[in-house]
């Protein structure tokens, strides 16, 4: 008996074997044709938007075909649009494409010479501009150089003119050494009588008093950028009654409007109220990283714990 005779099958067995072979061929053919499109596209990147859209469709809803980024709460601080970097501009709440437009404008030689120039920024709303306006500080270095010549000529003309023809001073005379101005009782006109204080710093003092809710110390003037130190001796705080913050009632957005409370501190206060109940003292927050002793000390005069 040779090997061929050993492998010989009966007629019925050969039929069964033939049917099995046909089924196997049909299965492999089906797998090839169904998997071929996916195999051909396996090495190609699939747009994220398409995946998002397909996933959303499977859930019965459409998803936006653009990416979304987390936006931090806008911060408020003095800035010069001529030199502010992208990090500062983004912290102010501007969109990335607006920051790029500012950079393109400056790269092309554009200069912001006055606050109103910044209002021309594309996409900036009236509300946003009004919130940013008090913090826009345009350096005198960006004024046209011709203003130096004009100012010098005007000064020479005034010095050569008779006393009767010289223009009267715009503001009242400065106060003498030993005299003082109450920070909480004065206005911009009174502030300008202090030696070293002009219109710019008079407005800054008044604006900061509004944001604080009132001054409690003359040293708070140091928190105003570039404030002239020699002018502090002419100010006093005789009767401090600052506006109080209802820390157990105000929302996160309302709390962080105060100069002494940033976003993370406001969030810590709101979280404490939610988890541990109302605050009775800022010392309850002293274990938190966002509330060092100096932060608690300067905020204490402005806090009211009423529920």
PDB file of C-alpha atoms in Angstrom:
ATOM      1  CA  UNK A   1       0.000   0.000   0.000  1.00  0.00           C
ATOM      2  CA  UNK A   2       1.537   3.301  -1.154  1.00  0.00           C
ATOM      3  CA  UNK A   3       0.958   6.827   0.216  1.00  0.00           C
ATOM      4  CA  UNK A   4      -1.555   7.739  -2.500  1.00  0.00           C
ATOM      5  CA  UNK A   5      -3.752   4.865  -1.668  1.00  0.00           C
ATOM      6  CA  UNK A   6      -3.496   5.815   2.027  1.00  0.00           C
ATOM      7  CA  UNK A   7      -4.779   9.352   1.269  1.00  0.00           C
ATOM      8  CA  UNK A   8      -7.568   8.207  -1.010  1.00  0.00           C
ATOM      9  CA  UNK A   9     -11.011   9.070   0.259  1.00  0.00           C
ATOM     10  CA  UNK A  10     -14.403   7.800  -0.418  1.00  0.00           C
ATOM     11  CA  UNK A  11     -16.691   9.706  -2.697  1.00  0.00           C
ATOM     12  CA  UNK A  12     -18.857  11.004   0.172  1.00  0.00           C
ATOM     13  CA  UNK A  13     -15.780  12.180   2.070  1.00  0.00           C
ATOM     14  CA  UNK A  14     -14.493  14.050  -0.957  1.00  0.00           C
ATOM     15  CA  UNK A  15     -17.805  15.914  -1.223  1.00  0.00           C
ATOM     16  CA  UNK A  16     -17.643  17.005   2.413  1.00  0.00           C
ATOM     17  CA  UNK A  17     -14.062  18.172   1.966  1.00  0.00           C
ATOM     18  CA  UNK A  18     -14.995  20.139  -1.151  1.00  0.00           C
ATOM     19  CA  UNK A  19     -17.844  21.906   0.662  1.00  0.00           C
ATOM     20  CA  UNK A  20     -15.485  22.878   3.510  1.00  0.00           C
ATOM     21  CA  UNK A  21     -12.951  24.299   1.051  1.00  0.00           C
ATOM     22  CA  UNK A  22     -15.633  26.364  -0.680  1.00  0.00           C
ATOM     23  CA  UNK A  23     -16.810  27.769   2.673  1.00  0.00           C
ATOM     24  CA  UNK A  24     -13.248  28.696   3.697  1.00  0.00           C
ATOM     25  CA  UNK A  25     -12.668  30.496   0.395  1.00  0.00           C
ATOM     26  CA  UNK A  26     -15.940  32.403   0.790  1.00  0.00           C
ATOM     27  CA  UNK A  27     -15.053  33.467   4.337  1.00  0.00           C
ATOM     28  CA  UNK A  28     -11.575  34.721   3.360  1.00  0.00           C
ATOM     29  CA  UNK A  29     -13.016  36.593   0.372  1.00  0.00           C
ATOM     30  CA  UNK A  30     -15.608  38.315   2.590  1.00  0.00           C
ATOM     31  CA  UNK A  31     -12.977  39.322   5.124  1.00  0.00           C
ATOM     32  CA  UNK A  32     -10.763  40.746   2.414  1.00  0.00           C
ATOM     33  CA  UNK A  33     -13.425  42.876   0.749  1.00  0.00           C
ATOM     34  CA  UNK A  34     -14.864  44.238   4.023  1.00  0.00           C
ATOM     35  CA  UNK A  35     -11.504  45.051   5.635  1.00  0.00           C
ATOM     36  CA  UNK A  36      -9.763  46.352   2.555  1.00  0.00           C
ATOM     37  CA  UNK A  37     -10.993  50.010   2.813  1.00  0.00           C
ATOM     38  CA  UNK A  38     -10.001  50.216   6.486  1.00  0.00           C
ATOM     39  CA  UNK A  39      -6.626  48.599   5.785  1.00  0.00           C
ATOM     40  CA  UNK A  40      -5.886  51.039   2.992  1.00  0.00           C
ATOM     41  CA  UNK A  41      -6.695  53.984   5.283  1.00  0.00           C
ATOM     42  CA  UNK A  42      -4.923  52.567   8.325  1.00  0.00           C
ATOM     43  CA  UNK A  43      -1.774  54.547   7.668  1.00  0.00           C
ATOM     44  CA  UNK A  44      -3.560  57.829   6.930  1.00  0.00           C
ATOM     45  CA  UNK A  45      -4.394  60.357   9.699  1.00  0.00           C
ATOM     46  CA  UNK A  46      -8.076  60.821  10.367  1.00  0.00           C
ATOM     47  CA  UNK A  47      -9.215  64.394  11.052  1.00  0.00           C
ATOM     48  CA  UNK A  48     -10.117  64.872  14.665  1.00  0.00           C
ATOM     49  CA  UNK A  49     -13.169  66.867  13.635  1.00  0.00           C
ATOM     50  CA  UNK A  50     -14.516  63.906  11.654  1.00  0.00           C
ATOM     51  CA  UNK A  51     -14.064  61.602  14.617  1.00  0.00           C
ATOM     52  CA  UNK A  52     -15.782  64.115  16.861  1.00  0.00           C
ATOM     53  CA  UNK A  53     -18.625  64.544  14.427  1.00  0.00           C
ATOM     54  CA  UNK A  54     -19.058  60.789  13.957  1.00  0.00           C
ATOM     55  CA  UNK A  55     -19.023  60.217  17.715  1.00  0.00           C
ATOM     56  CA  UNK A  56     -21.555  62.984  18.236  1.00  0.00           C
ATOM     57  CA  UNK A  57     -23.793  61.615  15.465  1.00  0.00           C
ATOM     58  CA  UNK A  58     -23.750  58.215  17.123  1.00  0.00           C
ATOM     59  CA  UNK A  59     -25.001  59.905  20.291  1.00  0.00           C
ATOM     60  CA  UNK A  60     -27.747  61.733  18.441  1.00  0.00           C
ATOM     61  CA  UNK A  61     -26.186  65.182  18.545  1.00  0.00           C
ATOM     62  CA  UNK A  62     -23.766  67.290  16.540  1.00  0.00           C
ATOM     63  CA  UNK A  63     -20.447  68.438  17.973  1.00  0.00           C
ATOM     64  CA  UNK A  64     -18.784  71.701  16.857  1.00  0.00           C
ATOM     65  CA  UNK A  65     -16.101  71.162  14.217  1.00  0.00           C
ATOM     66  CA  UNK A  66     -13.553  73.318  16.030  1.00  0.00           C
ATOM     67  CA  UNK A  67     -11.434  72.868  19.098  1.00  0.00           C
ATOM     68  CA  UNK A  68     -12.235  74.505  22.386  1.00  0.00           C
ATOM     69  CA  UNK A  69      -9.673  75.782  24.864  1.00  0.00           C
ATOM     70  CA  UNK A  70     -10.103  76.480  28.555  1.00  0.00           C
ATOM     71  CA  UNK A  71     -10.271  80.197  29.233  1.00  0.00           C
ATOM     72  CA  UNK A  72      -9.010  81.601  32.507  1.00  0.00           C
ATOM     73  CA  UNK A  73     -10.784  84.465  34.223  1.00  0.00           C
ATOM     74  CA  UNK A  74      -9.533  87.843  32.893  1.00  0.00           C
ATOM     75  CA  UNK A  75      -7.154  89.725  35.170  1.00  0.00           C
ATOM     76  CA  UNK A  76      -6.812  93.484  35.522  1.00  0.00           C
ATOM     77  CA  UNK A  77      -3.453  95.212  35.897  1.00  0.00           C
ATOM     78  CA  UNK A  78      -1.708  98.233  34.308  1.00  0.00           C
ATOM     79  CA  UNK A  79      -0.272  97.529  30.861  1.00  0.00           C
ATOM     80  CA  UNK A  80       1.191  99.369  27.877  1.00  0.00           C
ATOM     81  CA  UNK A  81      -0.125  97.891  24.594  1.00  0.00           C
ATOM     82  CA  UNK A  82       3.105  98.986  22.902  1.00  0.00           C
ATOM     83  CA  UNK A  83       5.302  96.667  24.982  1.00  0.00           C
ATOM     84  CA  UNK A  84       2.976  94.138  26.665  1.00  0.00           C
ATOM     85  CA  UNK A  85       3.896  90.558  25.783  1.00  0.00           C
ATOM     86  CA  UNK A  86       1.529  87.788  24.751  1.00  0.00           C
ATOM     87  CA  UNK A  87       1.277  86.346  28.264  1.00  0.00           C
ATOM     88  CA  UNK A  88       0.113  89.654  29.716  1.00  0.00           C
ATOM     89  CA  UNK A  89      -2.347  90.270  26.878  1.00  0.00           C
ATOM     90  CA  UNK A  90      -3.872  86.817  27.272  1.00  0.00           C
ATOM     91  CA  UNK A  91      -4.186  87.335  31.044  1.00  0.00           C
ATOM     92  CA  UNK A  92      -6.227  90.451  30.300  1.00  0.00           C
ATOM     93  CA  UNK A  93      -8.815  88.275  28.563  1.00  0.00           C
ATOM     94  CA  UNK A  94      -7.876  88.952  24.935  1.00  0.00           C
ATOM     95  CA  UNK A  95      -8.234  86.140  22.426  1.00  0.00           C
ATOM     96  CA  UNK A  96      -5.115  84.557  20.849  1.00  0.00           C
ATOM     97  CA  UNK A  97      -6.029  85.926  17.417  1.00  0.00           C
ATOM     98  CA  UNK A  98      -6.385  89.421  18.893  1.00  0.00           C
ATOM     99  CA  UNK A  99      -2.917  89.108  20.431  1.00  0.00           C
ATOM    100  CA  UNK A 100      -1.547  88.095  17.023  1.00  0.00           C
ATOM    101  CA  UNK A 101      -3.165  91.167  15.473  1.00  0.00           C
ATOM    102  CA  UNK A 102      -1.488  93.392  18.085  1.00  0.00           C
ATOM    103  CA  UNK A 103       1.890  91.820  17.319  1.00  0.00           C
ATOM    104  CA  UNK A 104       1.356  92.267  13.565  1.00  0.00           C
ATOM    105  CA  UNK A 105       0.357  95.895  14.083  1.00  0.00           C
ATOM    106  CA  UNK A 106       3.466  96.604  16.161  1.00  0.00           C
ATOM    107  CA  UNK A 107       5.719  94.687  13.744  1.00  0.00           C
ATOM    108  CA  UNK A 108       4.434  96.866  10.913  1.00  0.00           C
ATOM    109  CA  UNK A 109       5.472  99.994  12.823  1.00  0.00           C
ATOM    110  CA  UNK A 110       2.103 100.722  14.425  1.00  0.00           C
ATOM    111  CA  UNK A 111       2.121 102.605  17.731  1.00  0.00           C
ATOM    112  CA  UNK A 112      -0.624 103.166  20.298  1.00  0.00           C
ATOM    113  CA  UNK A 113      -0.250 106.866  21.109  1.00  0.00           C
ATOM    114  CA  UNK A 114      -3.372 107.231  23.245  1.00  0.00           C
ATOM    115  CA  UNK A 115      -5.852 104.961  25.001  1.00  0.00           C
ATOM    116  CA  UNK A 116      -8.472 105.395  22.288  1.00  0.00           C
ATOM    117  CA  UNK A 117      -6.127 103.804  19.743  1.00  0.00           C
ATOM    118  CA  UNK A 118      -6.474 100.481  21.559  1.00  0.00           C
ATOM    119  CA  UNK A 119     -10.260 100.636  21.083  1.00  0.00           C
ATOM    120  CA  UNK A 120      -9.659 100.022  17.363  1.00  0.00           C
ATOM    121  CA  UNK A 121      -8.522  96.453  18.103  1.00  0.00           C
ATOM    122  CA  UNK A 122     -10.704  94.184  15.981  1.00  0.00           C
ATOM    123  CA  UNK A 123     -13.211  92.189  18.030  1.00  0.00           C
ATOM    124  CA  UNK A 124     -12.888  94.327  21.171  1.00  0.00           C
ATOM    125  CA  UNK A 125     -16.322  95.171  22.567  1.00  0.00           C
ATOM    126  CA  UNK A 126     -17.332  98.405  24.256  1.00  0.00           C
ATOM    127  CA  UNK A 127     -17.686  96.578  27.568  1.00  0.00           C
ATOM    128  CA  UNK A 128     -14.197  95.081  27.310  1.00  0.00           C
ATOM    129  CA  UNK A 129     -12.649  98.426  26.405  1.00  0.00           C
ATOM    130  CA  UNK A 130     -14.328 100.224  29.313  1.00  0.00           C
ATOM    131  CA  UNK A 131     -13.003  97.567  31.703  1.00  0.00           C
ATOM    132  CA  UNK A 132      -9.476  97.833  30.285  1.00  0.00           C
ATOM    133  CA  UNK A 133      -9.335 101.612  29.811  1.00  0.00           C
ATOM    134  CA  UNK A 134      -8.336 102.514  33.421  1.00  0.00           C
ATOM    135  CA  UNK A 135      -5.396 100.105  33.161  1.00  0.00           C
ATOM    136  CA  UNK A 136      -4.003 101.289  29.808  1.00  0.00           C
ATOM    137  CA  UNK A 137      -0.792 103.207  30.461  1.00  0.00           C
ATOM    138  CA  UNK A 138       0.811 104.665  27.313  1.00  0.00           C
ATOM    139  CA  UNK A 139       4.440 105.585  27.907  1.00  0.00           C
ATOM    140  CA  UNK A 140       5.511 109.079  26.865  1.00  0.00           C
ATOM    141  CA  UNK A 141       8.319 107.426  24.879  1.00  0.00           C
ATOM    142  CA  UNK A 142       5.792 106.584  22.159  1.00  0.00           C
ATOM    143  CA  UNK A 143       4.595 110.144  21.582  1.00  0.00           C
ATOM    144  CA  UNK A 144       5.778 111.774  18.338  1.00  0.00           C
ATOM    145  CA  UNK A 145       9.248 113.302  18.710  1.00  0.00           C
ATOM    146  CA  UNK A 146       7.844 116.561  17.318  1.00  0.00           C
ATOM    147  CA  UNK A 147       6.054 117.112  20.627  1.00  0.00           C
ATOM    148  CA  UNK A 148       9.430 117.702  22.271  1.00  0.00           C
ATOM    149  CA  UNK A 149      10.143 120.561  19.857  1.00  0.00           C
ATOM    150  CA  UNK A 150       6.653 122.017  20.263  1.00  0.00           C
ATOM    151  CA  UNK A 151       6.888 121.910  24.049  1.00  0.00           C
ATOM    152  CA  UNK A 152      10.316 123.569  24.030  1.00  0.00           C
ATOM    153  CA  UNK A 153       9.150 126.336  21.678  1.00  0.00           C
ATOM    154  CA  UNK A 154       6.036 126.982  23.758  1.00  0.00           C
ATOM    155  CA  UNK A 155       8.111 127.198  26.927  1.00  0.00           C
ATOM    156  CA  UNK A 156      10.511 129.695  25.323  1.00  0.00           C
ATOM    157  CA  UNK A 157       7.632 131.818  24.059  1.00  0.00           C
ATOM    158  CA  UNK A 158       6.022 131.881  27.487  1.00  0.00           C
ATOM    159  CA  UNK A 159       9.302 132.883  29.143  1.00  0.00           C
ATOM    160  CA  UNK A 160       9.817 135.739  26.670  1.00  0.00           C
ATOM    161  CA  UNK A 161       6.229 136.991  26.880  1.00  0.00           C
ATOM    162  CA  UNK A 162       5.267 139.715  29.388  1.00  0.00           C
ATOM    163  CA  UNK A 163       3.689 138.571  32.620  1.00  0.00           C
ATOM    164  CA  UNK A 164       0.332 139.970  31.561  1.00  0.00           C
ATOM    165  CA  UNK A 165       0.313 137.795  28.447  1.00  0.00           C
ATOM    166  CA  UNK A 166       1.384 134.551  30.074  1.00  0.00           C
ATOM    167  CA  UNK A 167      -1.424 132.003  30.450  1.00  0.00           C
ATOM    168  CA  UNK A 168      -2.826 131.540  33.901  1.00  0.00           C
ATOM    169  CA  UNK A 169      -1.951 128.238  35.547  1.00  0.00           C
ATOM    170  CA  UNK A 170      -4.519 125.525  34.857  1.00  0.00           C
ATOM    171  CA  UNK A 171      -4.538 124.250  38.406  1.00  0.00           C
ATOM    172  CA  UNK A 172      -4.279 125.802  41.808  1.00  0.00           C
ATOM    173  CA  UNK A 173      -0.870 126.258  43.391  1.00  0.00           C
ATOM    174  CA  UNK A 174       0.806 123.325  45.093  1.00  0.00           C
ATOM    175  CA  UNK A 175       0.458 122.948  48.848  1.00  0.00           C
ATOM    176  CA  UNK A 176       3.397 123.822  51.068  1.00  0.00           C
ATOM    177  CA  UNK A 177       5.518 121.320  53.038  1.00  0.00           C
ATOM    178  CA  UNK A 178       3.719 120.296  56.200  1.00  0.00           C
ATOM    179  CA  UNK A 179       0.263 120.526  54.609  1.00  0.00           C
ATOM    180  CA  UNK A 180      -1.572 117.307  53.782  1.00  0.00           C
ATOM    181  CA  UNK A 181      -4.466 116.008  51.722  1.00  0.00           C
ATOM    182  CA  UNK A 182      -6.846 113.303  52.959  1.00  0.00           C
ATOM    183  CA  UNK A 183      -6.794 110.400  50.503  1.00  0.00           C
ATOM    184  CA  UNK A 184     -10.425 109.498  51.178  1.00  0.00           C
ATOM    185  CA  UNK A 185     -11.792 113.053  51.203  1.00  0.00           C
ATOM    186  CA  UNK A 186     -10.070 114.547  48.168  1.00  0.00           C
ATOM    187  CA  UNK A 187     -10.798 114.350  44.456  1.00  0.00           C
ATOM    188  CA  UNK A 188      -8.540 114.616  41.400  1.00  0.00           C
ATOM    189  CA  UNK A 189      -8.492 118.417  41.593  1.00  0.00           C
ATOM    190  CA  UNK A 190      -7.333 118.297  45.214  1.00  0.00           C
ATOM    191  CA  UNK A 191      -4.793 115.561  44.496  1.00  0.00           C
ATOM    192  CA  UNK A 192      -3.178 117.735  41.824  1.00  0.00           C
ATOM    193  CA  UNK A 193      -2.291 120.347  44.441  1.00  0.00           C
ATOM    194  CA  UNK A 194       0.232 117.884  45.876  1.00  0.00           C
ATOM    195  CA  UNK A 195       3.806 118.421  44.639  1.00  0.00           C
ATOM    196  CA  UNK A 196       4.760 115.743  42.134  1.00  0.00           C
ATOM    197  CA  UNK A 197       1.146 114.804  41.337  1.00  0.00           C
ATOM    198  CA  UNK A 198      -0.315 115.658  37.941  1.00  0.00           C
ATOM    199  CA  UNK A 199      -3.429 114.576  36.070  1.00  0.00           C
ATOM    200  CA  UNK A 200      -2.201 111.028  35.476  1.00  0.00           C
ATOM    201  CA  UNK A 201      -1.412 110.112  39.084  1.00  0.00           C
ATOM    202  CA  UNK A 202      -4.449 112.048  40.350  1.00  0.00           C
ATOM    203  CA  UNK A 203      -6.654 109.781  38.240  1.00  0.00           C
ATOM    204  CA  UNK A 204      -4.735 106.694  39.345  1.00  0.00           C
ATOM    205  CA  UNK A 205      -5.185 107.598  43.037  1.00  0.00           C
ATOM    206  CA  UNK A 206      -8.930 108.142  42.554  1.00  0.00           C
ATOM    207  CA  UNK A 207      -9.382 104.972  40.487  1.00  0.00           C
ATOM    208  CA  UNK A 208      -7.504 102.836  43.014  1.00  0.00           C
ATOM    209  CA  UNK A 209      -9.539 104.294  45.880  1.00  0.00           C
ATOM    210  CA  UNK A 210     -12.705 103.204  44.038  1.00  0.00           C
ATOM    211  CA  UNK A 211     -11.376  99.697  43.425  1.00  0.00           C
ATOM    212  CA  UNK A 212     -10.247  99.287  47.029  1.00  0.00           C
ATOM    213  CA  UNK A 213     -13.367 100.739  48.573  1.00  0.00           C
ATOM    214  CA  UNK A 214     -11.327 103.399  50.352  1.00  0.00           C
ATOM    215  CA  UNK A 215      -7.778 103.798  51.653  1.00  0.00           C
ATOM    216  CA  UNK A 216      -6.771 102.621  55.123  1.00  0.00           C
ATOM    217  CA  UNK A 217      -3.091 103.567  54.879  1.00  0.00           C
ATOM    218  CA  UNK A 218      -0.926 105.997  52.928  1.00  0.00           C
ATOM    219  CA  UNK A 219       1.420 103.088  52.168  1.00  0.00           C
ATOM    220  CA  UNK A 220      -1.215 101.720  49.803  1.00  0.00           C
ATOM    221  CA  UNK A 221      -0.032 104.375  47.338  1.00  0.00           C
ATOM    222  CA  UNK A 222       3.046 102.178  46.829  1.00  0.00           C
ATOM    223  CA  UNK A 223       0.744  99.708  45.062  1.00  0.00           C
ATOM    224  CA  UNK A 224       0.268 102.241  42.259  1.00  0.00           C
ATOM    225  CA  UNK A 225       2.919 101.631  39.628  1.00  0.00           C
ATOM    226  CA  UNK A 226       5.747 104.213  39.536  1.00  0.00           C
ATOM    227  CA  UNK A 227       4.095 106.365  42.203  1.00  0.00           C
ATOM    228  CA  UNK A 228       6.465 109.218  43.226  1.00  0.00           C
ATOM    229  CA  UNK A 229       7.667 108.441  46.742  1.00  0.00           C
ATOM    230  CA  UNK A 230       8.422 112.066  47.548  1.00  0.00           C
ATOM    231  CA  UNK A 231       4.692 112.870  47.265  1.00  0.00           C
ATOM    232  CA  UNK A 232       3.571 110.443  49.976  1.00  0.00           C
ATOM    233  CA  UNK A 233       4.445 112.889  52.766  1.00  0.00           C
ATOM    234  CA  UNK A 234       1.633 115.189  51.598  1.00  0.00           C
ATOM    235  CA  UNK A 235      -1.101 112.551  52.024  1.00  0.00           C
ATOM    236  CA  UNK A 236      -2.864 111.261  55.095  1.00  0.00           C
ATOM    237  CA  UNK A 237      -5.744 108.943  56.013  1.00  0.00           C
ATOM    238  CA  UNK A 238      -7.559 110.556  58.924  1.00  0.00           C
ATOM    239  CA  UNK A 239     -10.791 108.575  59.129  1.00  0.00           C
ATOM    240  CA  UNK A 240     -10.740 105.197  57.405  1.00  0.00           C
ATOM    241  CA  UNK A 241     -14.133 103.627  56.793  1.00  0.00           C
ATOM    242  CA  UNK A 242     -13.543 101.356  53.790  1.00  0.00           C
ATOM    243  CA  UNK A 243     -16.349  99.658  51.950  1.00  0.00           C
ATOM    244  CA  UNK A 244     -16.677  96.101  53.248  1.00  0.00           C
ATOM    245  CA  UNK A 245     -16.763  92.871  51.239  1.00  0.00           C
ATOM    246  CA  UNK A 246     -19.513  90.450  52.257  1.00  0.00           C
ATOM    247  CA  UNK A 247     -17.298  87.383  51.861  1.00  0.00           C
ATOM    248  CA  UNK A 248     -20.115  85.001  52.830  1.00  0.00           C
ATOM    249  CA  UNK A 249     -22.499  86.350  50.210  1.00  0.00           C
ATOM    250  CA  UNK A 250     -20.558  87.543  47.175  1.00  0.00           C
ATOM    251  CA  UNK A 251     -19.958  85.305  44.176  1.00  0.00           C
ATOM    252  CA  UNK A 252     -16.531  84.318  42.878  1.00  0.00           C
ATOM    253  CA  UNK A 253     -16.637  86.975  40.133  1.00  0.00           C
ATOM    254  CA  UNK A 254     -17.668  89.668  42.600  1.00  0.00           C
ATOM    255  CA  UNK A 255     -14.918  88.740  45.061  1.00  0.00           C
ATOM    256  CA  UNK A 256     -12.080  88.764  42.544  1.00  0.00           C
ATOM    257  CA  UNK A 257     -12.894  92.318  41.483  1.00  0.00           C
ATOM    258  CA  UNK A 258     -11.165  93.563  44.625  1.00  0.00           C
ATOM    259  CA  UNK A 259      -7.448  94.348  44.113  1.00  0.00           C
ATOM    260  CA  UNK A 260      -6.499  92.182  47.099  1.00  0.00           C
ATOM    261  CA  UNK A 261      -8.344  89.048  45.916  1.00  0.00           C
ATOM    262  CA  UNK A 262      -7.224  87.126  42.855  1.00  0.00           C
ATOM    263  CA  UNK A 263      -9.098  84.315  41.124  1.00  0.00           C
ATOM    264  CA  UNK A 264      -7.556  81.518  43.199  1.00  0.00           C
ATOM    265  CA  UNK A 265      -8.204  83.302  46.490  1.00  0.00           C
ATOM    266  CA  UNK A 266     -11.820  83.977  45.505  1.00  0.00           C
ATOM    267  CA  UNK A 267     -12.226  80.311  44.577  1.00  0.00           C
ATOM    268  CA  UNK A 268     -10.745  79.265  47.939  1.00  0.00           C
ATOM    269  CA  UNK A 269     -13.282  81.444  49.780  1.00  0.00           C
ATOM    270  CA  UNK A 270     -16.204  80.050  47.766  1.00  0.00           C
ATOM    271  CA  UNK A 271     -14.973  76.459  48.274  1.00  0.00           C
ATOM    272  CA  UNK A 272     -14.643  77.029  52.033  1.00  0.00           C
ATOM    273  CA  UNK A 273     -18.218  78.315  52.216  1.00  0.00           C
ATOM    274  CA  UNK A 274     -19.448  75.291  50.274  1.00  0.00           C
ATOM    275  CA  UNK A 275     -17.516  72.657  52.213  1.00  0.00           C
ATOM    276  CA  UNK A 276     -17.079  74.110  55.711  1.00  0.00           C
ATOM    277  CA  UNK A 277     -19.761  76.748  56.014  1.00  0.00           C
ATOM    278  CA  UNK A 278     -19.486  80.541  56.290  1.00  0.00           C
ATOM    279  CA  UNK A 279     -16.271  82.276  57.215  1.00  0.00           C
ATOM    280  CA  UNK A 280     -15.907  83.842  60.646  1.00  0.00           C
ATOM    281  CA  UNK A 281     -12.277  84.896  60.299  1.00  0.00           C
ATOM    282  CA  UNK A 282      -9.671  84.997  57.551  1.00  0.00           C
ATOM    283  CA  UNK A 283      -7.427  82.975  59.828  1.00  0.00           C
ATOM    284  CA  UNK A 284      -9.518  79.966  58.770  1.00  0.00           C
ATOM    285  CA  UNK A 285      -7.783  80.266  55.390  1.00  0.00           C
ATOM    286  CA  UNK A 286      -4.220  80.712  56.665  1.00  0.00           C
ATOM    287  CA  UNK A 287      -3.335  77.085  55.946  1.00  0.00           C
ATOM    288  CA  UNK A 288      -3.997  77.600  52.245  1.00  0.00           C
ATOM    289  CA  UNK A 289      -1.098  78.443  49.956  1.00  0.00           C
ATOM    290  CA  UNK A 290      -3.016  81.356  48.400  1.00  0.00           C
ATOM    291  CA  UNK A 291      -3.448  83.126  51.758  1.00  0.00           C
ATOM    292  CA  UNK A 292      -0.038  83.946  53.251  1.00  0.00           C
ATOM    293  CA  UNK A 293      -0.026  86.128  56.400  1.00  0.00           C
ATOM    294  CA  UNK A 294       0.624  89.351  54.448  1.00  0.00           C
ATOM    295  CA  UNK A 295      -2.372  88.710  52.164  1.00  0.00           C
ATOM    296  CA  UNK A 296      -4.656  88.151  55.158  1.00  0.00           C
ATOM    297  CA  UNK A 297      -3.323  91.251  56.940  1.00  0.00           C
ATOM    298  CA  UNK A 298      -3.971  93.678  54.096  1.00  0.00           C
ATOM    299  CA  UNK A 299      -7.390  92.179  53.263  1.00  0.00           C
ATOM    300  CA  UNK A 300      -8.727  92.112  56.849  1.00  0.00           C
ATOM    301  CA  UNK A 301      -9.896  95.797  56.967  1.00  0.00           C
ATOM    302  CA  UNK A 302     -12.112  95.199  53.925  1.00  0.00           C
ATOM    303  CA  UNK A 303     -13.925  92.053  55.089  1.00  0.00           C
ATOM    304  CA  UNK A 304     -17.419  91.700  56.567  1.00  0.00           C
ATOM    305  CA  UNK A 305     -18.485  88.246  57.774  1.00  0.00           C
ATOM    306  CA  UNK A 306     -22.250  88.872  57.793  1.00  0.00           C
ATOM    307  CA  UNK A 307     -24.265  85.927  56.498  1.00  0.00           C
TER     308      UNK A 307
END
